[in-house]
Amino acid sequence: MQGLTAAAVEASRKAHGSNVMTPRERTPWWRKLAEKFTDPLIMILLVAAVLSIGISLYEYYGLGADATAFFEPVGIVVAILLATCLAFWFEHLADKEFSLLNQQNDREPVRVIRDGHETTIPRADIVVGDIVLLATGDEVPADGRLIEATQMQVDESTLTGEPVCHKSTLADEQDADATFPTDHVLRGTKLLEGHGIMEVEAVGDHTEAGHVFTEVQIDDSVRTPLNEQLDRLGQLIARASYAIAALVVLGRIVMWFVTADDATLAALGTELSTFNFEVSTYTFLAYLLQSLMLAVTLIVVAVPEGLPMAVTLSLAYSMRRMLKTNNLVRRLHACETMGAATVICTDKTGTLTQNQMRVVEMKTVEEAAEKAAEKTAEETAEMQKAEEAAEMQAAEMQAVSRPFCRDSIATNIAVNSTASLDGDNVLGNPTEGALLLWLRDQGVDYTTLRAAAHVTEEIPFTTERKYMATRVDNTLYIKGAPEIVMGMCSSTEESSLLLEWQQRGLRTLALAHAEGQATPVLDALVAIADPVREDVPAAVQECLTAGIDVKIVTGDTPATAAEIARQIGLMGQSQESRVKGQESVVTGPQVAAMSDDELRACAKDIVIIARARPMDKQRLVQALQACGEVVAVTGDGTNDAPALHAAHVGLSMGDGTAVAKEASDITIIDNSFASIGRAVMWGRSLYRNIQRFILFQMTVNVCACLTVLAGSFMGTDAPLTVTQMLWVNLIMDTFAAMALASLPPTEAVMRERPRDRRKFIISTPMWQFILWTGGLFFVVMTIVLWYFERDGHISPYDQSLFFTTFVMLQFWNLFNARAFLTGHSAFDLRNCKEFLFIAALIFFGQIAIVELGGKMFNVEPLDVRHWVIIFLVTSPVLLLGESIRFFKSRLNLRARRMS
C-alpha cells in the first residue's frame, strides 16, 4: 500500500476539511447577562423602575421631598439586579465546572501509511483517503472502510450502546441488522481485540460523531414549563395592574366632575375669584397628574418584584442541595423542570446496566439436564419417565465428566483466554472478562491457574470457527458458540435452556474439555449479559408510580432490550406477555422509515427503540414534545448527545463522554438511575415552594392594591412611609423568598401525577386563599386605618401600631404559606431550620425597627401592652389557617377511608 502523497494530503484537506470538530461558539458573558433581562417579569420590573424613578424625581425636585423619595426605585433596581445577576452567576460557575468537558484530544498520534511508508501523525492531521493502521486498544481516529480486519472486536457503546461489535471485511460475515456496516469503523470507537487497516472516508464534522457534535450545538429553543407559566403570570399581573390603574384614574376623573367645589379648588391652590376656563384647565391638569401618579404607584405596588428573585433563590438553593444527592446541576431551570417531567427516555448501556459483561447463569451439564427434564415433564405430563431419563443422563455424564468438572471449568476459563483483570476493569474481550470475574467471585485466582498451566497448543478464536481452544499438557480446553462446541461433544441434543437464554437476549457460551484425542465432553453452559444496576428496578418503579413513563432507546438487539425492560419492570415477566408487547418495540430502521407525523402518532405507545442510531432518540424526544409531553433524557454516550440537548432536561452520567456531559443540564455523579427519582422529587417540591411564595406575595399585593384603590376614593394619606414600605418589601421579597425556598423536599409529591403544564401556576385553591386572605387583610387594615384617622390625622405612635399590625399579619401568613398544600400542620417544623431562622429574623427585626428606628422609619417605641395586643389580634391569621387545614385533612381522611 502506498497511501497518500503529500500533494494528495493537501488536496484532500482542501476538499474535505481537517479531522477537527468545529468547536462550539461560546456566548459572551455580557450577552448571557443581557439575556436575563428579557424575562417578561424582569421587563415589567424595568418599566416599574422607570416609572418609580420618574415619581421620585418629581417628588424630590417638584415637591421638595428628601432623598428617601428614591428608596422605592432603589429597592426595585436591587431586586432586578439580584434576580438577574444571581441566575447569571450560578450558571457561570456551573459552566466553569464543565469547561473542560468538550476538549478534544486532537494531538494523539495515529499510525498511517503515506508515500509508501508507515509514519505517525497527530489525529487532527488525518484526511479523507488516508490509510490508517489499527491495533488492539486504539481509538478509531475517523470514519472509514476496513481494508483488512483480523479477529476485530470494536466497542461501539459511545455511538450505539453496543459494547462489542464484530468487524470483518468478508462478504458472508456482514450483519444486515447491525446499526452500522460490519466493514466500517467509526470515530471515537475503540478496538477491543484484533487489528486491521482502514481507509478514511470522513473526517471532523462529517463523521458520525461529528454529526452528533454538530446537532448538539443547534439551539432548539425549547421553552420549559416554568418559563411558560411565569410568562402567563407576568402577563396577568401586567394586565390586572394596568386595568386597576386605569380604573383609579377614571374614578378620580369622575369624582372631579361630581364633587368639585370651592373646597376642592382651594385645596388645589385656586381662588374662586379668578376661576375661569384657564384656571379650571390648570386645576384639572394638576388633579389629573396626581391621579396618574397614584395609578403609577399602584402599578409599582402590584408588581411582585420579589418573584424573579424568589425563583432564582429557589433554583440556586435547590441546585446546591441537589449536589448532595449526586445531581450536579449545570442549568438552573433544570432543577424545577425535572418536577414537570412526564416521560424519561433512557439508553440502556451504562445507565440501566453496569456497562460490564457479567455471567448471569452458569449451568453444569448435570444442572442443565435436570432443568431440561423438569421442563419436559411439565410439557408431557410424564414426570416419572422424565426423572428417570434425567437421572440416567446425569449419571452417564457424571461418570465421564465429574472428576474433571469443577477443575476443568476453572482451568478452561483461566487458561483458554486472552483477557485479564485490573481490579474490576477488564483488559481485553469483555465476554472473556466476564468469565474471569465470575471465577474470581468463586474464590479462584485465575492468575495462579494460568501461571501453573503448561500450554502446548493454542487455537485462536476466529469468526469462521467460532471457538477457541488451548491444550494444557494432555487436556484440550474448548470455549465457544454452543452450537459449535456441542456439535463436537458426545451429546448433540439441543438444549431448551439455551433456547430460553437466547430468547431473553443473553449471550451464550459452551465450555468443554477432551483428554488426549478423545471426543470432547461438555462441562457447562454459560449465559452472559450486561447486568441491570441493582437500584434501577426500584428507581423505575418510583418513576412509574409518580406518573412518569420510561422508554428505552438502545443500539442493542430487540431481544436484549426487551429482556432488560422485563428485568426493570417495564414489560411483562412472562414470555406470553412479552409477545403481546411486541407492538411497543420498534427498531431504528423502522423509526427512520416513519414520517414525523407517523412517529408522533405512535410515540406515546413506544416502550423500546432497538438498533437505534443517534438521531432516532432525538426524533422520539421531539415527537413526544410535539404531543405536549415534558421530556427528560438520560444517557452517557456520544450517541445520546442530540437527544440530551433537545430534551427539556438532559441527564448525563458521571462517567459518560465529554460530548454527552456538554449537551446535558444535569450530571448524575454516581451514575445511578435512582438519583433521577430524587431529582424529580426536588423539582416537584421546588415548584411547590415557588407556588407558596406566589401565594404569600400575591396576598400582600392584593391587600396593598385594594388599600391604594380605596385610598384614592377616600382621600387618605399613605398609611406607610417609604422606609416602612422598604422593610415590608424586604419581608415580602428577599426574606420570604429565602424562607420558602429553603423548605426541604417531601416524598409525598412522588405519589402524585405530573402537573399539567397547560394549567396556570396559580391554582384554584391558591386563588381562593389569595382573594379571601388578601380581602380579609384589606378589611382589617382599612378598619384600623379608619380608627386611627378618626381625628383627621395619624400620629407617629398610631402609625407605629398600624405598621407593626401590617407586618405581623404578613408574619403569621408566612406560616400559612409554608403549610399550604402539605397536608400537615404549620407547627410541623421538622427540617425547617432555615425557615425558622428567617422567621425569627423578621420578628426580631420588626421589634428592632419599631424600638430603635426613630425618625428614619417615622416610628415611636411601643409599650409592652400594645405588643401583646398586636400579637393576640394578628395571630388568629395562623390559628384560622390551622383550623381550616385540620378540617380539610379530616375530610380527606374520611374520603380516603370511604373509597
PDB file of C-alpha atoms in Angstrom, residues 751-836:
ATOM      1  CA  ARG A 751     -47.254   9.792  44.768  1.00  0.00           C
ATOM      2  CA  GLU A 752     -48.853  12.406  42.526  1.00  0.00           C
ATOM      3  CA  ARG A 753     -49.230  12.621  38.781  1.00  0.00           C
ATOM      4  CA  PRO A 754     -47.047  15.140  36.905  1.00  0.00           C
ATOM      5  CA  ARG A 755     -48.642  18.561  36.774  1.00  0.00           C
ATOM      6  CA  ASP A 756     -50.360  19.735  33.613  1.00  0.00           C
ATOM      7  CA  ARG A 757     -48.043  22.270  32.005  1.00  0.00           C
ATOM      8  CA  ARG A 758     -51.062  23.976  30.412  1.00  0.00           C
ATOM      9  CA  LYS A 759     -52.557  24.861  33.776  1.00  0.00           C
ATOM     10  CA  PHE A 760     -51.919  28.246  35.325  1.00  0.00           C
ATOM     11  CA  ILE A 761     -49.299  28.395  38.077  1.00  0.00           C
ATOM     12  CA  ILE A 762     -51.922  29.880  40.431  1.00  0.00           C
ATOM     13  CA  SER A 763     -54.348  27.032  41.088  1.00  0.00           C
ATOM     14  CA  THR A 764     -57.971  27.387  42.168  1.00  0.00           C
ATOM     15  CA  PRO A 765     -57.144  26.751  45.869  1.00  0.00           C
ATOM     16  CA  MET A 766     -54.428  29.397  45.602  1.00  0.00           C
ATOM     17  CA  TRP A 767     -56.848  31.936  44.098  1.00  0.00           C
ATOM     18  CA  GLN A 768     -59.290  31.265  46.899  1.00  0.00           C
ATOM     19  CA  PHE A 769     -56.584  31.725  49.518  1.00  0.00           C
ATOM     20  CA  ILE A 770     -55.187  34.889  47.891  1.00  0.00           C
ATOM     21  CA  LEU A 771     -58.539  36.624  47.426  1.00  0.00           C
ATOM     22  CA  TRP A 772     -60.053  35.647  50.760  1.00  0.00           C
ATOM     23  CA  THR A 773     -56.929  36.301  52.819  1.00  0.00           C
ATOM     24  CA  GLY A 774     -55.970  39.455  50.903  1.00  0.00           C
ATOM     25  CA  GLY A 775     -59.529  40.728  51.195  1.00  0.00           C
ATOM     26  CA  LEU A 776     -59.588  39.973  54.924  1.00  0.00           C
ATOM     27  CA  PHE A 777     -56.296  41.807  55.437  1.00  0.00           C
ATOM     28  CA  PHE A 778     -57.682  44.757  53.469  1.00  0.00           C
ATOM     29  CA  VAL A 779     -60.802  44.940  55.632  1.00  0.00           C
ATOM     30  CA  VAL A 780     -58.782  44.688  58.848  1.00  0.00           C
ATOM     31  CA  MET A 781     -56.260  47.313  57.793  1.00  0.00           C
ATOM     32  CA  THR A 782     -58.983  49.652  56.498  1.00  0.00           C
ATOM     33  CA  ILE A 783     -60.793  49.438  59.834  1.00  0.00           C
ATOM     34  CA  VAL A 784     -57.543  50.062  61.711  1.00  0.00           C
ATOM     35  CA  LEU A 785     -56.715  52.991  59.411  1.00  0.00           C
ATOM     36  CA  TRP A 786     -60.209  54.475  59.847  1.00  0.00           C
ATOM     37  CA  TYR A 787     -59.895  54.148  63.619  1.00  0.00           C
ATOM     38  CA  PHE A 788     -56.503  55.887  63.720  1.00  0.00           C
ATOM     39  CA  GLU A 789     -57.708  58.688  61.393  1.00  0.00           C
ATOM     40  CA  ARG A 790     -60.834  59.445  63.395  1.00  0.00           C
ATOM     41  CA  ASP A 791     -59.231  62.744  64.437  1.00  0.00           C
ATOM     42  CA  GLY A 792     -58.252  63.606  60.847  1.00  0.00           C
ATOM     43  CA  HIS A 793     -54.595  62.582  61.063  1.00  0.00           C
ATOM     44  CA  ILE A 794     -52.331  59.717  62.136  1.00  0.00           C
ATOM     45  CA  SER A 795     -49.854  60.295  64.944  1.00  0.00           C
ATOM     46  CA  PRO A 796     -46.365  58.719  64.770  1.00  0.00           C
ATOM     47  CA  TYR A 797     -47.362  56.318  67.573  1.00  0.00           C
ATOM     48  CA  ASP A 798     -50.536  55.272  65.751  1.00  0.00           C
ATOM     49  CA  GLN A 799     -48.520  54.864  62.582  1.00  0.00           C
ATOM     50  CA  SER A 800     -46.150  52.566  64.501  1.00  0.00           C
ATOM     51  CA  LEU A 801     -49.146  50.492  65.579  1.00  0.00           C
ATOM     52  CA  PHE A 802     -50.503  50.368  62.018  1.00  0.00           C
ATOM     53  CA  PHE A 803     -47.072  49.465  60.609  1.00  0.00           C
ATOM     54  CA  THR A 804     -46.500  46.686  63.157  1.00  0.00           C
ATOM     55  CA  THR A 805     -50.009  45.279  62.703  1.00  0.00           C
ATOM     56  CA  PHE A 806     -49.476  45.094  58.926  1.00  0.00           C
ATOM     57  CA  VAL A 807     -46.085  43.352  59.300  1.00  0.00           C
ATOM     58  CA  MET A 808     -47.360  40.851  61.872  1.00  0.00           C
ATOM     59  CA  LEU A 809     -50.249  39.889  59.615  1.00  0.00           C
ATOM     60  CA  GLN A 810     -47.682  39.024  56.944  1.00  0.00           C
ATOM     61  CA  PHE A 811     -45.514  37.250  59.539  1.00  0.00           C
ATOM     62  CA  TRP A 812     -48.287  34.817  60.517  1.00  0.00           C
ATOM     63  CA  ASN A 813     -49.353  34.440  56.923  1.00  0.00           C
ATOM     64  CA  LEU A 814     -45.818  33.258  56.090  1.00  0.00           C
ATOM     65  CA  PHE A 815     -46.506  30.160  58.228  1.00  0.00           C
ATOM     66  CA  ASN A 816     -49.790  29.586  56.385  1.00  0.00           C
ATOM     67  CA  ALA A 817     -47.933  29.802  53.066  1.00  0.00           C
ATOM     68  CA  ARG A 818     -45.331  27.326  54.310  1.00  0.00           C
ATOM     69  CA  ALA A 819     -48.016  24.783  55.229  1.00  0.00           C
ATOM     70  CA  PHE A 820     -50.025  25.282  52.033  1.00  0.00           C
ATOM     71  CA  LEU A 821     -50.605  22.016  50.083  1.00  0.00           C
ATOM     72  CA  THR A 822     -48.512  19.976  52.530  1.00  0.00           C
ATOM     73  CA  GLY A 823     -51.416  18.363  54.363  1.00  0.00           C
ATOM     74  CA  HIS A 824     -49.500  18.978  57.588  1.00  0.00           C
ATOM     75  CA  SER A 825     -49.792  21.456  60.412  1.00  0.00           C
ATOM     76  CA  ALA A 826     -47.956  24.770  60.181  1.00  0.00           C
ATOM     77  CA  PHE A 827     -46.417  23.823  63.519  1.00  0.00           C
ATOM     78  CA  ASP A 828     -44.770  20.762  61.960  1.00  0.00           C
ATOM     79  CA  LEU A 829     -41.401  22.436  61.509  1.00  0.00           C
ATOM     80  CA  ARG A 830     -39.109  19.433  61.242  1.00  0.00           C
ATOM     81  CA  ASN A 831     -36.096  20.018  58.984  1.00  0.00           C
ATOM     82  CA  CYS A 832     -37.046  23.699  58.685  1.00  0.00           C
ATOM     83  CA  LYS A 833     -34.126  25.294  60.490  1.00  0.00           C
ATOM     84  CA  GLU A 834     -33.544  27.894  57.753  1.00  0.00           C
ATOM     85  CA  PHE A 835     -37.240  28.821  57.701  1.00  0.00           C
ATOM     86  CA  LEU A 836     -37.333  29.279  61.477  1.00  0.00           C
TER      87      LEU A 836
END
